[in-house]
Tab-separated table of C-alpha atoms in Angstrom:
chain	number	residue	atom	x	y	z
A	1	GLN	CA	11.642	16.462	-4.213
A	2	THR	CA	12.232	13.462	-6.447
A	3	VAL	CA	9.807	12.998	-9.329
A	4	VAL	CA	9.134	9.436	-10.458
A	5	THR	CA	8.188	8.927	-14.096
A	6	GLN	CA	6.161	6.104	-15.613
A	7	GLU	CA	4.672	5.630	-19.053
A	8	PRO	CA	1.188	7.200	-18.915
A	9	SER	CA	-0.347	4.386	-20.913
A	10	LEU	CA	0.536	1.144	-22.657
A	11	THR	CA	-1.457	-1.304	-24.731
A	12	VAL	CA	-0.741	-5.003	-25.057
A	13	SER	CA	-2.475	-7.879	-26.800
A	14	PRO	CA	-3.713	-10.859	-24.810
A	15	GLY	CA	-0.908	-13.375	-24.496
A	16	GLY	CA	1.699	-10.759	-25.232
A	17	THR	CA	4.510	-9.336	-23.156
A	18	VAL	CA	4.814	-5.778	-21.899
A	19	THR	CA	7.331	-3.964	-19.737
A	20	LEU	CA	6.439	-0.984	-17.590
A	21	THR	CA	9.243	1.227	-16.325
A	22	CYS	CA	9.770	3.575	-13.413
A	23	ALA	CA	12.515	6.185	-13.279
A	24	PRO	CA	13.402	8.761	-10.610
A	25	SER	CA	14.541	12.238	-11.543
A	26	THR	CA	17.624	11.811	-9.386
A	27	GLY	CA	19.380	9.090	-11.374
A	28	ALA	CA	19.417	5.330	-11.723
A	29	VAL	CA	17.185	3.077	-9.673
A	30	THR	CA	18.960	0.705	-7.309
A	31	ARG	CA	17.729	-2.030	-4.995
A	32	GLY	CA	18.068	0.557	-2.252
A	33	HIS	CA	15.004	2.286	-3.709
A	34	SER	CA	13.054	-0.864	-2.846
A	35	PRO	CA	10.940	-0.632	-6.019
A	36	THR	CA	7.367	-1.632	-5.413
A	37	TRP	CA	4.638	-2.167	-7.978
A	38	ILE	CA	0.987	-1.722	-7.121
A	39	GLN	CA	-1.951	-2.773	-9.259
A	40	GLN	CA	-5.237	-0.923	-9.073
A	41	LYS	CA	-8.365	-1.801	-10.999
A	42	PRO	CA	-11.182	0.738	-11.382
A	43	GLY	CA	-13.054	1.267	-8.141
A	44	GLN	CA	-10.864	-1.193	-6.260
A	45	VAL	CA	-8.335	-1.011	-3.469
A	46	PRO	CA	-4.691	-0.978	-4.582
A	47	ARG	CA	-2.942	-4.300	-4.390
A	48	THR	CA	0.808	-4.730	-4.288
A	49	VAL	CA	2.097	-7.224	-6.844
A	50	ILE	CA	5.883	-6.783	-6.481
A	51	HIS	CA	7.996	-5.378	-3.637
A	52	SER	CA	11.715	-5.024	-2.997
A	53	THR	CA	12.465	-4.923	-6.738
A	54	ASP	CA	11.497	-8.484	-7.624
A	55	ILE	CA	9.624	-10.211	-4.800
A	56	ARG	CA	6.162	-11.379	-5.732
A	57	GLN	CA	3.368	-11.309	-3.179
A	58	SER	CA	1.794	-14.683	-2.425
A	59	TRP	CA	-1.150	-13.804	-4.647
A	60	THR	CA	0.874	-12.490	-7.572
A	61	PRO	CA	0.854	-14.723	-10.657
A	62	ALA	CA	4.227	-15.872	-11.939
A	63	ARG	CA	3.671	-13.943	-15.164
A	64	PHE	CA	4.500	-10.764	-13.214
A	65	SER	CA	8.197	-10.117	-12.708
A	66	GLY	CA	10.130	-7.168	-11.362
A	67	SER	CA	13.672	-6.165	-12.237
A	68	LEU	CA	16.137	-3.345	-12.700
A	69	LEU	CA	16.522	-2.461	-16.354
A	70	GLY	CA	18.748	0.207	-17.821
A	71	GLY	CA	18.659	2.393	-14.726
A	72	THR	CA	14.931	2.002	-14.201
A	73	ALA	CA	12.716	-0.308	-12.206
A	74	ALA	CA	10.740	-2.540	-14.501
A	75	LEU	CA	7.594	-4.615	-14.243
A	76	THR	CA	7.248	-7.219	-16.975
A	77	LEU	CA	4.041	-9.080	-17.665
A	78	SER	CA	4.503	-12.176	-19.810
A	79	GLY	CA	1.491	-13.933	-21.275
A	80	VAL	CA	-0.809	-11.052	-20.418
A	81	GLN	CA	-4.356	-11.925	-19.419
A	82	PRO	CA	-7.439	-9.715	-19.834
A	83	GLU	CA	-7.693	-9.403	-16.058
A	84	ASP	CA	-4.293	-7.688	-15.997
A	85	GLU	CA	-5.864	-4.543	-17.396
A	86	ALA	CA	-5.377	-1.983	-14.637
A	87	ASP	CA	-3.435	1.026	-13.466
A	88	TYR	CA	0.040	0.162	-12.253
A	89	HIS	CA	1.732	2.467	-9.795
A	90	CYS	CA	5.397	2.259	-9.001
A	91	LEU	CA	6.766	3.347	-5.669
A	92	LEU	CA	10.355	4.165	-4.774
A	93	LEU	CA	12.025	4.814	-1.447
A	94	CYS	CA	13.962	8.049	-1.934
A	95	GLY	CA	15.870	8.691	1.262
A	96	PRO	CA	13.370	8.724	4.117
A	97	VAL	CA	10.338	9.265	1.906
A	98	TRP	CA	8.376	7.126	-0.506
A	99	VAL	CA	7.485	8.606	-3.875
A	100	PHE	CA	4.831	7.302	-6.232
A	101	GLY	CA	5.054	7.528	-9.964
A	102	GLY	CA	2.122	8.928	-11.896
A	103	GLY	CA	0.892	5.464	-12.820
A	104	THR	CA	0.642	3.533	-16.079
A	105	LYS	CA	-2.754	2.657	-17.499
A	106	LEU	CA	-2.340	-0.785	-19.043
A	107	THR	CA	-4.919	-1.711	-21.654
A	108	VAL	CA	-5.253	-5.308	-22.839
A	109	LEU	CA	-6.668	-5.215	-26.338
B	1	GLN	CA	-5.511	-13.692	8.390
B	2	VAL	CA	-4.350	-10.149	9.014
B	3	GLN	CA	-6.754	-7.451	7.920
B	4	LEU	CA	-6.768	-3.668	8.043
B	5	GLN	CA	-10.074	-1.948	8.729
B	6	GLN	CA	-10.186	1.826	8.590
B	7	TRP	CA	-12.740	4.454	9.479
B	8	GLY	CA	-13.199	8.171	10.054
B	9	ALA	CA	-15.319	11.172	9.160
B	10	GLY	CA	-16.057	11.367	5.455
B	11	LEU	CA	-17.199	14.974	5.154
B	12	LEU	CA	-15.296	17.927	6.536
B	13	GLU	CA	-15.487	21.671	6.175
B	14	PRO	CA	-12.417	23.723	5.283
B	15	SER	CA	-10.098	24.355	8.245
B	16	GLU	CA	-11.355	21.298	10.145
B	17	THR	CA	-9.182	18.358	11.193
B	18	LEU	CA	-9.185	15.013	9.390
B	19	SER	CA	-8.910	12.007	11.676
B	20	LEU	CA	-8.700	8.430	10.448
B	21	ILE	CA	-8.066	5.205	12.282
B	22	CYS	CA	-6.781	1.935	10.903
B	23	SER	CA	-7.380	-1.151	12.986
B	24	VAL	CA	-5.228	-4.253	12.662
B	25	SER	CA	-6.911	-7.575	13.215
B	26	GLY	CA	-5.119	-10.890	13.326
B	27	GLY	CA	-1.652	-9.425	13.755
B	28	SER	CA	0.600	-7.140	15.762
B	29	PHE	CA	2.595	-3.994	15.123
B	30	SER	CA	6.001	-5.485	15.717
B	31	GLY	CA	8.440	-5.429	12.835
B	32	TYR	CA	6.300	-3.472	10.426
B	33	TYR	CA	5.870	0.035	9.163
B	34	TRP	CA	2.407	1.450	8.776
B	35	SER	CA	1.650	3.904	6.029
B	36	TRP	CA	-1.034	6.313	4.914
B	37	VAL	CA	-1.605	7.005	1.240
B	38	ARG	CA	-4.203	9.158	-0.462
B	39	GLN	CA	-5.681	9.330	-3.924
B	40	PRO	CA	-7.551	12.424	-5.109
B	41	PRO	CA	-10.483	11.645	-7.400
B	42	GLY	CA	-9.241	10.537	-10.803
B	43	LYS	CA	-5.588	10.973	-9.854
B	44	GLY	CA	-2.628	8.903	-8.755
B	45	LEU	CA	-1.486	7.762	-5.342
B	46	GLU	CA	0.365	10.029	-2.928
B	47	TRP	CA	2.336	8.772	0.067
B	48	ILE	CA	1.514	10.810	3.163
B	49	GLY	CA	3.833	9.183	5.663
B	50	ASP	CA	4.528	6.169	7.794
B	51	ILE	CA	5.093	5.130	11.360
B	52	TYR	CA	7.270	2.292	12.532
B	53	HIS	CA	6.302	-0.135	15.268
B	54	ASN	CA	8.561	1.802	17.654
B	55	GLY	CA	6.707	5.053	16.941
B	56	TYR	CA	9.275	6.613	14.613
B	57	THR	CA	7.565	8.638	11.901
B	58	ASN	CA	8.333	9.950	8.420
B	59	TYR	CA	6.100	12.411	6.630
B	60	ILE	CA	5.998	13.835	3.149
B	61	PRO	CA	7.602	17.311	3.405
B	62	SER	CA	4.660	19.101	1.802
B	63	LEU	CA	2.289	17.938	4.565
B	64	LYS	CA	4.705	17.682	7.465
B	65	SER	CA	3.398	20.771	9.251
B	66	ARG	CA	-0.170	19.428	9.300
B	67	VAL	CA	0.255	15.658	9.742
B	68	THR	CA	0.518	13.501	12.819
B	69	MET	CA	0.585	9.704	12.900
B	70	SER	CA	0.428	7.614	16.022
B	71	LEU	CA	0.089	4.036	17.257
B	72	ASP	CA	-2.117	2.602	19.955
B	73	HIS	CA	-0.604	-0.771	20.812
B	74	SER	CA	-3.346	-1.575	23.310
B	75	LYS	CA	-6.010	-1.309	20.624
B	76	ASN	CA	-3.900	-2.508	17.663
B	77	GLN	CA	-4.731	0.710	15.876
B	78	PHE	CA	-2.820	3.470	14.162
B	79	SER	CA	-4.129	6.856	13.238
B	80	LEU	CA	-3.746	9.793	10.890
B	81	THR	CA	-4.513	13.381	11.783
B	82	LEU	CA	-4.383	16.157	9.201
B	83	THR	CA	-5.157	19.669	10.382
B	84	SER	CA	-6.513	22.719	8.528
B	85	VAL	CA	-7.913	20.764	5.606
B	86	THR	CA	-8.845	22.364	2.305
B	87	ALA	CA	-10.558	21.115	-0.826
B	88	ALA	CA	-7.146	19.942	-2.041
B	89	ASP	CA	-7.208	17.313	0.708
B	90	THR	CA	-10.268	15.645	-0.793
B	91	ALA	CA	-9.227	12.090	-1.568
B	92	VAL	CA	-9.621	8.425	-0.767
B	93	TYR	CA	-7.274	7.704	2.115
B	94	TYR	CA	-5.720	4.240	2.504
B	95	CYS	CA	-3.757	2.673	5.302
B	96	ALA	CA	-1.210	-0.025	4.508
B	97	ARG	CA	1.220	-2.387	6.203
B	98	ASN	CA	4.657	-2.804	4.611
B	99	TRP	CA	2.929	-2.289	1.258
B	100	GLU	CA	1.660	-5.872	1.453
B	101	LEU	CA	-1.701	-5.194	3.050
B	102	TRP	CA	-4.077	-2.344	2.371
B	103	GLY	CA	-7.143	-1.005	4.124
B	104	GLN	CA	-10.374	-0.661	2.231
B	105	GLY	CA	-10.040	3.087	1.816
B	106	THR	CA	-12.012	6.026	3.196
B	107	LEU	CA	-13.326	8.818	0.998
B	108	VAL	CA	-12.816	12.154	2.692
B	109	THR	CA	-14.499	15.138	1.099
B	110	VAL	CA	-13.695	18.684	2.148
B	111	SER	CA	-16.449	21.088	1.222
B	112	SER	CA	-18.278	24.033	2.683
């Protein structure tokens, strides 16, 4: 089964920019993987911020953007806010099954 | 506003069957896929499977022999059944619609 890899943790300063990546063990990410990014704060329900590579949900701030970058799916946060501190899970459609990455713990410090 | 409300037994003994229901309010099943995801304590998310509005299902291979998902159009509900549970099935279980809406989560603990 495909393994999806994310950075375990990243730290960014308030107002800074950070890029989280998501890579499957099977090769490059394409739009066909329908990359989805899910934010989860401690004790809270997951909330999808990006789906289908680069489509923001209605509640997703414009500072969140999704893309394909060097064979990976990427989530870029520009002008990071303290409230962006959270776990970010990526999700890829690999054939008929969805596979989550291990998650990236983003610290805003 | 569409909402997902889920419920089910929170404490099970090993070998029992987990049953969860997710109720859809303010919307219909048509055109969507409905997923179940779980998160063991302190760990990441794991996709369990999904069911399309026409009843077609996909399950994660590792759980396929124990999982059943179904829809009840008359009640606007979809369900998850997981048989022969063990402590490894202890997790918060979430339902979701097209990854855009999530249920509130149900903690299921398997313990003797």
